[in-house]
mmCIF file of C-alpha atoms in Angstrom:
data_model
loop_
_atom_site.group_PDB
_atom_site.id
_atom_site.type_symbol
_atom_site.label_atom_id
_atom_site.label_comp_id
_atom_site.label_asym_id
_atom_site.label_seq_id
_atom_site.Cartn_x
_atom_site.Cartn_y
_atom_site.Cartn_z
ATOM 1 C CA MET A 1 67.014 9.695 -150.408
ATOM 2 C CA THR A 2 67.204 7.002 -147.727
ATOM 3 C CA GLY A 3 64.241 5.340 -146.025
ATOM 4 C CA CYS A 4 63.693 4.844 -142.337
ATOM 5 C CA ARG A 5 65.264 1.767 -140.752
ATOM 6 C CA PHE A 6 61.853 0.828 -139.280
ATOM 7 C CA GLU A 7 60.099 0.855 -142.684
ATOM 8 C CA PRO A 8 60.423 -2.933 -143.356
ATOM 9 C CA ASP A 9 58.966 -3.636 -139.881
ATOM 10 C CA VAL A 10 56.101 -1.190 -140.545
ATOM 11 C CA ILE A 11 55.333 -2.826 -143.913
ATOM 12 C CA ARG A 12 55.352 -6.301 -142.325
ATOM 13 C CA ALA A 13 53.085 -5.111 -139.498
ATOM 14 C CA ALA A 14 50.694 -3.441 -141.971
ATOM 15 C CA ALA A 15 50.446 -6.659 -144.011
ATOM 16 C CA SER A 16 49.902 -8.932 -141.005
ATOM 17 C CA GLY A 17 47.908 -6.513 -138.843
ATOM 18 C CA GLU A 18 50.151 -7.171 -135.805
ATOM 19 C CA TRP A 19 51.315 -3.786 -134.548
ATOM 20 C CA THR A 20 53.548 -3.166 -131.601
ATOM 21 C CA SER A 21 53.123 -0.052 -129.480
ATOM 22 C CA SER A 22 56.611 1.215 -130.423
ATOM 23 C CA LEU A 23 55.811 0.946 -134.164
ATOM 24 C CA ARG A 24 52.475 2.763 -133.703
ATOM 25 C CA GLY A 25 54.281 5.509 -131.858
ATOM 26 C CA HIS A 26 56.891 5.698 -134.587
ATOM 27 C CA LEU A 27 54.180 6.330 -137.233
ATOM 28 C CA ASP A 28 53.386 9.667 -135.543
ATOM 29 C CA VAL A 29 56.938 10.978 -135.955
ATOM 30 C CA CYS A 30 58.010 9.419 -139.313
ATOM 31 C CA ALA A 31 56.132 10.481 -142.473
ATOM 32 C CA ASP A 32 57.818 7.776 -144.607
ATOM 33 C CA CYS A 33 56.681 4.976 -142.291
ATOM 34 C CA ALA A 34 53.152 6.447 -142.084
ATOM 35 C CA ALA A 35 52.949 6.461 -145.898
ATOM 36 C CA ALA A 36 54.303 2.882 -146.056
ATOM 37 C CA ALA A 37 51.738 1.725 -143.473
ATOM 38 C CA GLU A 38 48.950 3.352 -145.456
ATOM 39 C CA VAL A 39 50.009 1.959 -148.836
ATOM 40 C CA GLY A 40 51.342 -1.435 -147.645
ATOM 41 C CA PRO A 41 48.059 -3.422 -147.527
ATOM 42 C CA TRP A 42 47.063 -2.106 -150.954
ATOM 43 C CA MET A 43 50.464 -3.084 -152.398
ATOM 44 C CA GLU A 44 50.186 -6.590 -150.914
ATOM 45 C CA GLU A 45 46.764 -7.035 -152.513
ATOM 46 C CA PHE A 46 48.031 -5.602 -155.805
ATOM 47 C CA ALA A 47 50.960 -8.047 -155.811
ATOM 48 C CA ARG A 48 48.546 -10.992 -155.533
ATOM 49 C CA VAL A 49 46.493 -9.871 -158.596
ATOM 50 C CA ASP A 50 47.234 -11.931 -161.699
ATOM 51 C CA ASP A 51 47.503 -9.308 -164.429
ATOM 52 C CA ARG A 52 48.127 -11.697 -167.323
ATOM 53 C CA GLU A 53 45.549 -11.338 -170.045
ATOM 54 C CA HIS A 54 45.383 -15.079 -170.735
ATOM 55 C CA ILE A 55 46.069 -17.371 -167.827
ATOM 56 C CA LEU A 56 47.990 -20.461 -168.921
ATOM 57 C CA PRO A 57 46.104 -23.751 -168.676
ATOM 58 C CA ASP A 58 47.138 -26.665 -166.558
ATOM 59 C CA PRO A 59 50.072 -28.617 -168.099
ATOM 60 C CA ALA A 60 48.106 -31.869 -167.838
ATOM 61 C CA VAL A 61 45.354 -30.358 -169.978
ATOM 62 C CA LEU A 62 47.922 -29.218 -172.553
ATOM 63 C CA TRP A 63 49.440 -32.703 -172.672
ATOM 64 C CA LEU A 64 46.007 -34.297 -173.130
ATOM 65 C CA LYS A 65 45.128 -31.891 -175.950
ATOM 66 C CA ALA A 66 48.446 -32.624 -177.672
ATOM 67 C CA LYS A 67 47.787 -36.369 -177.516
ATOM 68 C CA LEU A 68 44.268 -35.898 -178.908
ATOM 69 C CA MET A 69 45.572 -33.745 -181.758
ATOM 70 C CA GLN A 70 48.258 -36.331 -182.509
ATOM 71 C CA SER A 71 45.711 -39.149 -182.685
ATOM 72 C CA ASN A 72 43.418 -36.982 -184.837
ATOM 73 C CA ALA A 73 46.248 -36.329 -187.309
ATOM 74 C CA THR A 74 47.038 -40.040 -187.419
ATOM 75 C CA MET A 75 43.390 -40.871 -188.060
ATOM 76 C CA GLN A 76 43.212 -38.381 -190.937
ATOM 77 C CA ARG A 77 46.407 -39.783 -192.468
ATOM 78 C CA VAL A 78 45.062 -43.328 -192.278
ATOM 79 C CA ALA A 79 41.660 -42.342 -193.716
ATOM 80 C CA LEU A 80 43.136 -40.489 -196.709
ATOM 81 C CA PRO A 81 43.119 -43.489 -199.120
ATOM 82 C CA ILE A 82 39.514 -44.289 -198.196
ATOM 83 C CA THR A 83 38.544 -40.663 -198.783
ATOM 84 C CA ARG A 84 40.218 -40.693 -202.192
ATOM 85 C CA LEU A 85 38.433 -43.937 -203.093
ATOM 86 C CA GLN A 86 35.128 -42.414 -202.031
ATOM 87 C CA ILE A 87 35.712 -39.341 -204.211
ATOM 88 C CA GLY A 88 36.567 -41.632 -207.124
ATOM 89 C CA ALA A 89 33.341 -43.568 -206.570
ATOM 90 C CA TYR A 90 31.309 -40.349 -206.607
ATOM 91 C CA LEU A 91 32.967 -39.307 -209.868
ATOM 92 C CA ALA A 92 32.325 -42.739 -211.421
ATOM 93 C CA VAL A 93 28.631 -42.699 -210.430
ATOM 94 C CA ALA A 94 28.235 -39.136 -211.759
ATOM 95 C CA ALA A 95 29.870 -40.153 -215.052
ATOM 96 C CA CYS A 96 27.530 -43.157 -215.315
ATOM 97 C CA TRP A 97 24.504 -40.932 -214.719
ATOM 98 C CA ALA A 98 25.705 -38.540 -217.413
ATOM 99 C CA ALA A 99 26.335 -41.391 -219.859
ATOM 100 C CA LEU A 100 22.941 -43.005 -219.207
ATOM 101 C CA LEU A 101 21.034 -39.748 -219.639
ATOM 102 C CA THR A 102 23.020 -38.820 -222.752
ATOM 103 C CA TRP A 103 22.457 -42.266 -224.295
ATOM 104 C CA LYS A 104 18.686 -42.111 -223.954
ATOM 105 C CA TRP A 105 18.122 -38.353 -224.047
ATOM 106 C CA PRO A 106 15.848 -38.278 -227.136
ATOM 107 C CA ALA A 107 13.648 -41.014 -225.640
ATOM 108 C CA ILE A 108 13.531 -39.246 -222.272
ATOM 109 C CA GLN A 109 12.665 -35.953 -223.948
ATOM 110 C CA GLY A 110 9.848 -37.585 -225.956
ATOM 111 C CA TRP A 111 8.541 -39.326 -222.839
ATOM 112 C CA VAL A 112 8.512 -36.031 -220.893
ATOM 113 C CA ASN A 113 6.783 -34.244 -223.799
ATOM 114 C CA VAL A 114 3.934 -36.759 -223.568
ATOM 115 C CA LEU A 115 3.129 -35.215 -220.202
ATOM 116 C CA THR A 116 2.591 -31.678 -221.582
ATOM 117 C CA PRO A 117 -0.937 -30.197 -221.451
ATOM 118 C CA ARG A 118 -1.068 -29.913 -225.267
ATOM 119 C CA HIS A 119 -0.445 -33.613 -225.703
ATOM 120 C CA VAL A 120 -2.964 -34.534 -222.998
ATOM 121 C CA VAL A 121 -5.668 -32.452 -224.736
ATOM 122 C CA LEU A 122 -4.882 -33.950 -228.151
ATOM 123 C CA ALA A 123 -4.914 -37.483 -226.755
ATOM 124 C CA SER A 124 -8.274 -36.926 -225.074
ATOM 125 C CA ALA A 125 -9.705 -35.500 -228.321
ATOM 126 C CA GLY A 126 -8.719 -38.702 -230.091
ATOM 127 C CA ALA A 127 -5.856 -37.280 -232.152
ATOM 128 C CA GLN A 128 -2.956 -39.615 -232.730
ATOM 129 C CA ALA A 129 0.271 -38.411 -231.151
ATOM 130 C CA ALA A 130 3.554 -38.930 -232.877
ATOM 131 C CA ALA A 131 5.220 -42.150 -231.860
ATOM 132 C CA THR A 132 7.993 -41.555 -229.383
ATOM 133 C CA ALA A 133 11.054 -43.660 -228.918
ATOM 134 C CA SER A 134 10.612 -46.246 -226.247
ATOM 135 C CA LEU A 135 12.686 -46.531 -223.133
ATOM 136 C CA SER A 136 14.224 -49.971 -222.950
ATOM 137 C CA VAL A 137 14.406 -52.349 -220.015
ATOM 138 C CA SER A 138 18.162 -51.829 -219.920
ATOM 139 C CA PHE A 139 17.563 -48.119 -219.331
ATOM 140 C CA PHE A 140 15.345 -48.818 -216.320
ATOM 141 C CA ALA A 141 17.834 -51.402 -215.044
ATOM 142 C CA GLY A 142 20.536 -48.738 -215.314
ATOM 143 C CA ILE A 143 18.344 -46.310 -213.380
ATOM 144 C CA VAL A 144 17.852 -48.876 -210.597
ATOM 145 C CA VAL A 145 21.562 -49.743 -210.412
ATOM 146 C CA LEU A 146 22.725 -46.119 -210.435
ATOM 147 C CA SER A 147 20.091 -45.081 -207.902
ATOM 148 C CA SER A 148 21.191 -47.888 -205.605
ATOM 149 C CA ALA A 149 24.847 -46.912 -205.991
ATOM 150 C CA THR A 150 24.042 -43.273 -205.286
ATOM 151 C CA VAL A 151 22.077 -44.126 -202.144
ATOM 152 C CA PHE A 152 24.821 -46.522 -201.009
ATOM 153 C CA LEU A 153 27.519 -43.854 -201.394
ATOM 154 C CA ALA A 154 25.397 -41.242 -199.640
ATOM 155 C CA MET A 155 24.654 -43.552 -196.703
ATOM 156 C CA HIS A 156 28.300 -44.578 -196.466
ATOM 157 C CA THR A 157 29.347 -40.912 -196.348
ATOM 158 C CA ILE A 158 26.768 -40.048 -193.699
ATOM 159 C CA LEU A 159 27.469 -43.059 -191.490
ATOM 160 C CA ALA A 160 31.264 -42.966 -191.896
ATOM 161 C CA GLU A 161 31.482 -39.476 -190.404
ATOM 162 C CA ASP A 162 30.373 -40.754 -187.003
#
């Protein structure tokens, strides 16, 4: 099946809208050229449609993102020893808290039991409560030091993320 020799001229005229009188006359006698003239503008528009699902970004944007990712990876690699030191500090503070509370647990338990309603009623009635172990000054100094260390680590973690 061969096309008409005027078909390329008809397609070009249909796309540009510049028709000659001889081409318009030819459309009346040639069915192939009439079909090409009818479909030509639609095919030109269809050829200009970008049918890719994801349009590729600008190469400059890709290059910039690659540089940012490279600097981010470098920053994480450099910060790794500091992160490990911070984790070690958290573990050390938690171990100190556990040791302090274990060391004085009977005294803490007796001190908390003084605050029970039964003990308050007996104390107000004049009954003598059993003597509880006292909490030493070193215990309260430990509480102050460990609380300060905990707050310092927490603030360092919060502020270091920015």
